[in-house]
Amino acid sequence: MNRFVLAGTGSGVGKTTFTIGIMRALMRRGLTVQGFKCGPDYIDPTYHTAVTRRSSRNIDSFMMTEDVVRTIVARNSIDSDVSIIEGVMGFYDGKSPLSNEGSAAHISEITDSPVILIVNAASMARSVAAIVKGFQQLDKNANIVGVIANQLGSKGHFEIIKTAIEHECNIPVLGYLQKGAVPALPSRHLGLVPAIERGELDPYFDELAAAIEATVDLDLLLQVTKATELEQTSKIFEIQGNTQEIHLAVAKDAAFNFYYEENFELLKANGAKLHFFSPLENEPVPEQAQGLYIGGGFPEEFAEKLAQNEQAKTSIKQAIEKGIPTLAECGGFMYLTEEIFNREGNGYKMLGVIPGSVRMQEKLAALGYREITGVEGNFLIGEQELAKGHEFHYSVYEGNHETPAYFTKGRFGAKKEGYSHGNLVAGYTHFHFASNPQIVKNWLAACLEVRV
């Protein structure tokens, strides 16, 4: 089989453009393609899924153990011809400047995957070979097997950098894209999900594939990216014995769509039956629900419509008041507050379950990995339990209460975070359940204790 990491020398060099273009180009050859994304990002996997028509998976060497990473790749690659792992930031960029932890380099080593390095070679000639050689030599375990160049001025420019890299680095340059060869990647947030669902991005994907086919040697790409089959060494995704079916309602639509697929897999392995509903379409919580999951997304972009959907708001509020164990992450947390203020300062009434409001701002409010420990009374994660996750948002919470949901520890220290009351756990942090599968068991056990 073929498996490879598509990595970049840094952010913005075209990783996603090449990833989805190569995915579609290989599919046009009749191959089945499986996508993966290094790190906690939700947007890039959305593109992968739209292109390949298979759920893309996040793999992360900070939030997951190495055997879990390998198992996710192995189990989702079984019936595919090519597995493409899109990197994150620069190839060596991760949790620490002193190690590869959390980086695409670490993922390539864990999964024994060859690496294709994307380089922005604009305004460079022989110098680009020094960049590639530096990436080869920083870590002796780096298995960089080929290079793709971006932002070139002409085919003649390509021949120059190809000659330099292949002479100095002893690896092939597989192809290139010229400046302006493809249109800019469509919007990465507002309207992305509904546009994909309506098929509006399919022409873009095909245009990108055609550009890739014209200037990238796909035969050579497949030749240099042969990989060994991985073993499924972790058992956490297997159906657990002695489980009882538990009905879990999941808010999922264009406003709430940031979920890790493996979170769903772990819930189902432990007995959960998932029932999806759309607050954006004013759908109520399914009647049989014993638990409720409201993930992240872009509620601020749909705040006016969400504010008007009284049936959905009332249904969710009543479910929480009845004591149904509820996890609300980031966008879900925002939705449960009294009001969301957009960047223009306009306020929209939300559920009012959580005292206070959230306000959007232009400046990024939080970004980074989190280590999470619970507080007394938290049904999801105990005081002595540890889970890992990620935080990324532009809004700030404005309010006061004395019931945080958990403690989070990041680069800048530890803090109390979120809101907890009864069987509600809400906050900005996105949990990855594979970091500690016990939290799934805790949640479903709490669901069994509540009569609805």
Coordinates of C-alpha atoms in Angstrom, one line a residue:
M1 CA 0.0 0.0 0.0
N2 CA 0.9 3.7 -0.2
R3 CA 1.1 6.0 2.8
F4 CA 2.9 9.2 3.3
V5 CA 3.1 12.5 5.2
L6 CA 2.7 15.6 3.1
A7 CA 4.7 18.1 5.2
G8 CA 5.7 21.7 4.7
T9 CA 8.7 23.8 5.6
G10 CA 6.3 26.1 7.4
S11 CA 2.7 27.2 7.6
G12 CA 1.3 28.7 4.5
V13 CA 3.4 26.8 2.0
G14 CA 0.4 25.0 0.5
K15 CA 0.0 21.8 2.4
T16 CA -3.8 21.8 2.3
T17 CA -3.9 22.8 -1.4
F18 CA -1.5 20.0 -2.4
T19 CA -3.2 17.5 -0.1
I20 CA -6.7 17.9 -1.5
G21 CA -5.4 18.3 -5.0
I22 CA -3.4 15.0 -4.8
M23 CA -6.3 13.3 -3.1
R24 CA -8.7 14.2 -5.9
A25 CA -6.1 13.4 -8.6
L26 CA -5.5 9.9 -7.2
M27 CA -9.2 9.3 -6.9
R28 CA -9.6 10.2 -10.6
R29 CA -7.3 7.3 -11.2
G30 CA -9.8 5.0 -9.5
L31 CA -7.8 4.8 -6.2
T32 CA -9.4 4.8 -2.8
V33 CA -7.9 7.6 -0.7
Q34 CA -7.9 7.9 3.1
G35 CA -7.1 11.3 4.7
F36 CA -5.5 12.0 8.1
K37 CA -4.5 15.3 9.7
C38 CA -1.6 15.8 12.1
G39 CA -2.8 17.9 15.1
P40 CA -6.1 19.0 16.5
D41 CA -7.3 21.1 13.5
Y42 CA -11.0 20.5 12.4
I43 CA -11.1 22.5 9.1
D44 CA -8.5 20.6 7.0
P45 CA -10.2 17.2 7.8
T46 CA -13.4 18.7 6.6
Y47 CA -11.8 19.3 3.2
H48 CA -10.3 15.8 3.2
T49 CA -13.7 14.3 3.9
A50 CA -15.4 16.3 1.2
V51 CA -12.8 15.2 -1.4
T52 CA -12.3 11.6 -0.5
R53 CA -15.9 10.9 0.7
R54 CA -14.3 9.1 3.7
S55 CA -14.1 10.6 7.2
S56 CA -10.7 12.1 7.7
R57 CA -9.1 11.4 11.1
N58 CA -7.0 13.5 13.4
I59 CA -3.8 12.0 14.7
D60 CA -1.8 13.7 17.4
S61 CA 1.2 12.5 19.3
F62 CA 0.5 14.9 22.3
M63 CA -3.1 14.0 22.8
M64 CA -2.7 10.3 22.0
T65 CA -0.2 7.5 22.8
E66 CA 1.9 6.2 20.0
D67 CA 0.0 2.9 19.8
V68 CA -3.3 4.8 19.5
V69 CA -1.9 6.9 16.7
R70 CA -0.8 3.8 14.8
T71 CA -4.1 2.0 15.4
I72 CA -6.1 4.9 14.1
V73 CA -4.1 4.9 10.9
A74 CA -4.1 1.1 10.6
R75 CA -7.8 0.6 11.1
N76 CA -8.9 3.4 8.8
S77 CA -6.4 2.4 6.0
I78 CA -7.5 -1.2 5.7
D79 CA -9.8 -0.7 2.7
S80 CA -7.9 2.2 1.1
D81 CA -5.2 2.2 -1.6
V82 CA -3.4 5.4 -0.5
S83 CA -3.3 7.1 3.0
I84 CA -2.3 10.7 3.0
I85 CA -1.4 12.4 6.2
E86 CA -1.4 16.2 6.1
G87 CA 1.2 17.8 8.3
V88 CA 0.8 20.7 10.7
M89 CA 2.8 24.0 10.6
G90 CA 6.4 23.2 9.7
F91 CA 7.6 19.6 9.6
Y92 CA 9.4 19.8 12.9
D93 CA 7.0 22.2 14.7
G94 CA 5.1 20.8 17.6
K95 CA 4.6 21.1 21.3
S96 CA 8.2 22.1 22.1
P97 CA 11.1 23.8 20.3
L98 CA 13.4 21.2 21.8
S99 CA 11.7 18.0 20.5
N100 CA 9.5 16.6 17.8
E101 CA 6.6 15.9 20.1
G102 CA 3.3 16.8 18.5
S103 CA 4.9 17.5 15.1
A104 CA 4.5 16.0 11.7
A105 CA 8.0 14.6 12.0
H106 CA 7.0 12.7 15.1
I107 CA 3.8 11.3 13.4
S108 CA 5.9 10.2 10.4
E109 CA 8.2 8.3 12.7
I110 CA 5.4 6.7 14.7
T111 CA 3.6 5.6 11.6
D112 CA 6.7 4.6 9.7
S113 CA 5.5 6.9 6.8
P114 CA 7.7 8.4 4.2
V115 CA 7.6 12.1 3.8
I116 CA 7.0 14.4 0.9
L117 CA 8.3 17.9 1.7
I118 CA 6.6 21.0 0.2
V119 CA 8.8 24.0 -0.2
N120 CA 7.8 27.5 -1.2
A121 CA 10.6 28.2 -3.7
A122 CA 9.5 31.7 -4.9
S123 CA 12.5 33.9 -5.7
M124 CA 15.0 31.1 -5.0
A125 CA 17.3 28.9 -7.1
R126 CA 20.1 26.8 -5.5
S127 CA 19.3 28.2 -2.1
V128 CA 16.2 25.9 -1.9
A129 CA 18.5 22.9 -1.8
A130 CA 20.0 24.3 1.4
I131 CA 16.5 24.4 3.0
V132 CA 15.8 20.8 2.0
K133 CA 19.2 19.6 3.1
G134 CA 18.6 21.3 6.5
F135 CA 15.3 19.4 6.9
Q136 CA 17.0 16.2 6.1
Q137 CA 19.9 16.6 8.5
L138 CA 18.1 18.1 11.6
D139 CA 16.8 14.6 12.5
K140 CA 18.5 11.4 11.3
N141 CA 15.1 9.6 11.5
A142 CA 13.5 11.9 9.0
N143 CA 12.5 9.8 6.0
I144 CA 12.0 12.6 3.4
V145 CA 11.7 10.8 0.1
G146 CA 10.7 13.6 -2.3
V147 CA 10.0 17.3 -2.7
I148 CA 7.3 19.3 -4.3
A149 CA 7.9 23.0 -5.0
N150 CA 5.3 25.7 -4.8
Q151 CA 5.0 29.3 -6.1
L152 CA 7.4 28.9 -9.0
G153 CA 7.7 31.5 -11.8
S154 CA 8.0 29.1 -14.7
K155 CA 8.8 25.6 -15.9
G156 CA 12.4 26.8 -16.4
H157 CA 12.4 27.9 -12.7
F158 CA 11.3 24.4 -11.8
E159 CA 14.2 22.8 -13.8
I160 CA 16.7 25.0 -11.9
I161 CA 15.5 24.1 -8.4
K162 CA 15.0 20.4 -9.4
T163 CA 18.6 20.2 -10.5
A164 CA 19.9 21.8 -7.4
I165 CA 17.8 19.7 -4.9
E166 CA 18.4 16.4 -6.6
H167 CA 22.1 17.0 -6.9
E168 CA 22.6 18.2 -3.3
C169 CA 20.0 16.1 -1.5
N170 CA 19.8 12.9 -3.5
I171 CA 16.0 12.8 -3.5
P172 CA 13.6 13.4 -6.4
V173 CA 11.6 16.6 -7.0
L174 CA 8.2 15.3 -7.9
G175 CA 6.7 18.4 -9.4
Y176 CA 5.5 21.9 -8.8
L177 CA 2.8 24.5 -9.0
Q178 CA 3.4 27.9 -10.6
K179 CA 2.2 31.1 -8.9
G180 CA -1.5 31.6 -9.7
A181 CA -1.9 28.1 -11.1
V182 CA -4.9 27.5 -8.9
P183 CA -7.4 29.8 -7.3
A184 CA -7.2 30.5 -3.5
L185 CA -8.6 27.9 -1.2
P186 CA -12.2 28.8 -0.4
S187 CA -13.4 30.2 2.9
R188 CA -12.1 28.2 5.9
H189 CA -15.0 28.9 8.2
L190 CA -18.3 30.7 7.4
G191 CA -20.3 28.6 5.0
L192 CA -17.7 25.9 4.5
V193 CA -19.8 23.0 5.7
P194 CA -23.1 23.9 3.8
A195 CA -21.0 24.7 0.7
I196 CA -19.4 21.3 0.8
E197 CA -22.8 19.6 1.5
R198 CA -24.3 21.3 -1.6
G199 CA -21.3 20.2 -3.7
E200 CA -20.3 23.7 -4.5
L201 CA -16.6 23.0 -4.0
D202 CA -16.4 20.0 -6.3
P203 CA -15.5 22.1 -9.3
Y204 CA -12.6 23.7 -7.3
F205 CA -11.4 20.2 -6.2
D206 CA -11.4 19.1 -9.9
E207 CA -9.6 22.2 -11.1
L208 CA -7.0 21.6 -8.4
A209 CA -6.6 18.0 -9.4
A210 CA -6.1 18.9 -13.0
A211 CA -3.4 21.4 -12.1
I212 CA -1.6 18.7 -10.0
E213 CA -1.9 16.2 -12.8
A214 CA -0.3 18.6 -15.2
T215 CA 2.9 19.3 -13.2
V216 CA 3.3 16.6 -10.5
D217 CA 4.6 13.1 -11.4
L218 CA 2.0 11.0 -9.6
D219 CA 3.5 7.8 -10.8
L220 CA 6.8 8.7 -9.2
L221 CA 4.9 9.8 -6.1
L222 CA 3.3 6.4 -5.7
Q223 CA 6.7 4.7 -6.4
V224 CA 8.5 6.5 -3.6
T225 CA 5.7 6.3 -1.0
K226 CA 5.3 2.5 -0.5
A227 CA 4.9 1.8 3.1
T228 CA 4.6 -1.2 5.5
E229 CA 1.3 -2.2 6.9
L230 CA 0.7 -1.1 10.4
E231 CA -0.7 -3.2 13.2
Q232 CA -3.6 -2.3 15.4
T233 CA -1.9 -2.5 18.7
S234 CA -4.5 -0.5 20.8
K235 CA -7.7 -2.2 21.8
I236 CA -9.6 1.0 22.9
F237 CA -11.8 1.2 19.7
E238 CA -13.0 -2.4 20.0
I239 CA -16.5 -3.1 21.2
Q240 CA -16.2 -3.3 25.0
G241 CA -17.9 -6.2 26.8
N242 CA -20.9 -5.9 29.1
T243 CA -22.0 -2.6 27.7
Q244 CA -25.6 -1.3 27.9
E245 CA -27.0 0.7 25.0
I246 CA -27.2 4.4 25.9
H247 CA -28.8 7.0 23.7
L248 CA -26.7 10.1 23.2
A249 CA -28.0 13.1 21.4
V250 CA -25.3 15.0 19.3
A251 CA -25.9 18.5 18.0
K252 CA -24.4 18.5 14.5
D253 CA -24.9 21.0 11.7
A254 CA -23.1 23.9 10.1
A255 CA -23.0 25.8 13.5
F256 CA -21.8 22.8 15.5
N257 CA -19.5 20.4 13.6
F258 CA -16.2 20.3 15.4
Y259 CA -16.0 16.7 16.6
Y260 CA -13.1 14.2 16.6
E261 CA -14.3 11.1 14.7
E262 CA -12.5 9.0 17.3
N263 CA -14.6 10.5 20.1
F264 CA -17.7 9.1 18.3
E265 CA -15.9 5.8 17.8
L266 CA -15.0 5.5 21.5
L267 CA -18.6 6.4 22.5
K268 CA -20.0 3.7 20.2
A269 CA -17.5 1.1 21.4
N270 CA -18.7 1.6 24.9
G271 CA -22.4 1.2 24.1
A272 CA -23.5 4.7 23.0
K273 CA -26.0 5.0 20.1
L274 CA -25.6 8.4 18.6
H275 CA -28.7 10.5 17.5
F276 CA -27.8 13.6 15.5
F277 CA -30.0 16.7 15.5
S278 CA -29.7 20.2 14.3
P279 CA -30.2 23.3 16.5
L280 CA -29.7 25.4 13.4
E281 CA -32.7 23.8 11.8
N282 CA -34.7 24.2 15.1
E283 CA -34.8 20.5 15.8
P284 CA -35.4 19.4 19.4
V285 CA -33.3 17.0 21.4
P286 CA -34.3 13.5 20.4
E287 CA -36.8 12.1 22.9
Q288 CA -34.8 9.0 23.8
A289 CA -31.7 11.0 24.7
Q290 CA -30.0 10.0 28.0
G291 CA -27.0 12.2 27.3
L292 CA -26.2 15.3 25.3
Y293 CA -23.1 16.4 23.4
I294 CA -22.8 19.9 21.9
G295 CA -19.5 20.4 20.1
G296 CA -17.7 23.4 18.8
G297 CA -18.1 25.2 15.5
F298 CA -19.2 28.7 14.5
P299 CA -22.4 29.6 16.4
E300 CA -21.4 33.2 16.2
E301 CA -21.8 33.1 12.4
F302 CA -25.3 31.8 12.8
A303 CA -26.2 33.6 16.0
E304 CA -29.3 35.4 14.6
K305 CA -30.9 32.2 13.4
L306 CA -30.0 30.3 16.5
A307 CA -31.5 33.0 18.6
Q308 CA -34.8 32.7 16.8
N309 CA -35.0 28.9 17.1
E310 CA -37.0 28.7 20.2
Q311 CA -38.0 25.0 19.9
A312 CA -34.3 23.9 19.9
K313 CA -33.3 26.3 22.7
T314 CA -36.2 25.2 24.9
S315 CA -35.6 21.5 24.3
I316 CA -31.9 21.7 25.1
K317 CA -32.5 23.8 28.2
Q318 CA -35.1 21.4 29.5
A319 CA -32.8 18.4 28.8
I320 CA -30.1 20.0 30.9
E321 CA -32.5 21.0 33.6
K322 CA -33.7 17.4 33.8
G323 CA -30.1 16.4 34.6
I324 CA -29.2 14.7 31.4
P325 CA -25.3 14.5 31.5
T326 CA -24.2 17.1 29.0
L327 CA -20.9 18.1 27.5
A328 CA -20.7 21.4 25.7
E329 CA -17.4 22.3 24.1
C330 CA -16.3 25.8 22.8
G331 CA -19.2 26.7 20.4
G332 CA -21.5 24.6 22.5
F333 CA -20.4 26.5 25.6
M334 CA -21.0 29.8 23.8
Y335 CA -24.5 28.6 22.8
L336 CA -25.4 27.9 26.4
T337 CA -24.6 31.4 27.7
E338 CA -27.1 34.2 27.9
E339 CA -25.9 36.1 24.8
I340 CA -23.4 36.1 22.0
F341 CA -22.1 39.4 20.8
N342 CA -20.6 39.4 17.3
R343 CA -17.6 41.5 16.1
E344 CA -19.9 44.4 15.2
G345 CA -21.2 44.4 18.8
N346 CA -24.7 43.0 18.0
G347 CA -26.1 40.7 20.7
Y348 CA -28.2 37.6 20.2
K349 CA -30.0 35.8 23.0
M350 CA -28.9 32.2 23.6
L351 CA -30.1 29.6 26.1
G352 CA -29.1 31.4 29.3
V353 CA -28.1 28.1 31.0
I354 CA -24.7 29.6 31.8
P355 CA -24.6 33.0 33.5
G356 CA -22.8 35.6 31.4
S357 CA -22.2 36.2 27.7
V358 CA -19.5 35.8 25.1
R359 CA -18.1 38.5 22.9
M360 CA -16.3 37.9 19.6
Q361 CA -13.0 39.9 19.0
E362 CA -10.5 40.2 16.1
K363 CA -7.6 39.1 18.3
L364 CA -7.1 35.4 19.0
A365 CA -8.2 34.7 22.6
A366 CA -6.6 31.3 23.1
L367 CA -4.7 28.7 21.2
G368 CA -2.9 25.6 22.3
Y369 CA -2.9 22.1 23.9
R370 CA -4.4 21.6 27.3
E371 CA -3.9 19.0 30.0
I372 CA -7.3 18.7 31.8
T373 CA -8.1 17.6 35.4
G374 CA -11.6 17.6 36.9
V375 CA -13.1 19.2 39.9
E376 CA -15.4 17.7 42.5
G377 CA -18.8 16.8 41.1
N378 CA -17.7 16.7 37.5
F379 CA -19.3 13.6 36.0
L380 CA -16.9 13.5 33.0
I381 CA -13.5 13.7 34.6
G382 CA -12.5 13.2 38.2
E383 CA -10.1 15.3 40.3
Q384 CA -7.4 12.6 40.0
E385 CA -8.0 11.9 36.3
L386 CA -6.1 13.5 33.4
A387 CA -7.2 14.1 29.8
K388 CA -5.8 16.1 27.0
G389 CA -7.4 18.5 24.5
H390 CA -7.0 21.7 22.6
E391 CA -8.3 25.3 22.9
F392 CA -8.8 27.7 20.0
H393 CA -11.2 30.6 19.9
Y394 CA -11.6 34.3 19.2
S395 CA -14.4 34.9 21.7
V396 CA -14.0 35.8 25.4
Y397 CA -16.4 34.9 28.2
E398 CA -17.8 37.8 30.2
G399 CA -19.5 36.7 33.4
N400 CA -18.9 35.6 37.0
H401 CA -19.7 32.3 38.7
E402 CA -18.1 30.0 41.3
T403 CA -18.5 26.7 39.6
P404 CA -15.6 26.0 37.1
A405 CA -15.8 22.7 35.2
Y406 CA -12.2 21.7 35.3
F407 CA -8.6 22.9 35.5
T408 CA -6.5 23.2 32.3
K409 CA -2.8 23.5 32.0
G410 CA -1.1 25.0 28.9
R411 CA 2.1 26.8 28.0
F412 CA 1.3 29.7 30.2
G413 CA 0.3 27.9 33.3
A414 CA -2.8 26.4 34.9
K415 CA -6.3 28.0 35.3
K416 CA -9.8 27.2 36.2
E417 CA -12.0 26.9 33.1
G418 CA -15.5 26.5 32.0
Y419 CA -18.8 26.1 33.9
S420 CA -20.2 23.1 35.8
H421 CA -23.6 22.8 37.4
G422 CA -25.4 19.5 38.1
N423 CA -24.8 17.3 35.2
L424 CA -23.5 20.0 32.9
V425 CA -19.8 20.3 31.9
A426 CA -19.1 23.2 29.6
G427 CA -16.0 25.1 28.6
Y428 CA -13.8 26.2 25.7
T429 CA -11.6 23.2 25.7
H430 CA -12.1 20.4 23.2
F431 CA -11.5 17.0 24.8
H432 CA -9.9 14.2 22.9
F433 CA -11.4 11.0 24.5
A434 CA -8.5 8.8 23.2
S435 CA -6.3 10.7 25.7
N436 CA -8.2 8.9 28.5
P437 CA -11.0 6.5 27.5
Q438 CA -12.1 6.4 31.1
I439 CA -14.0 9.7 30.6
V440 CA -16.2 7.9 28.1
K441 CA -17.0 5.3 30.6
N442 CA -17.6 8.0 33.2
W443 CA -20.1 9.9 31.0
L444 CA -22.1 6.8 29.9
A445 CA -22.2 5.6 33.5
A446 CA -23.7 9.0 34.5
C447 CA -26.3 8.7 31.8
L448 CA -27.5 5.4 33.2
E449 CA -28.0 7.0 36.6
V450 CA -30.5 9.6 35.3
R451 CA -34.2 8.7 34.7
V452 CA -35.7 10.7 31.8

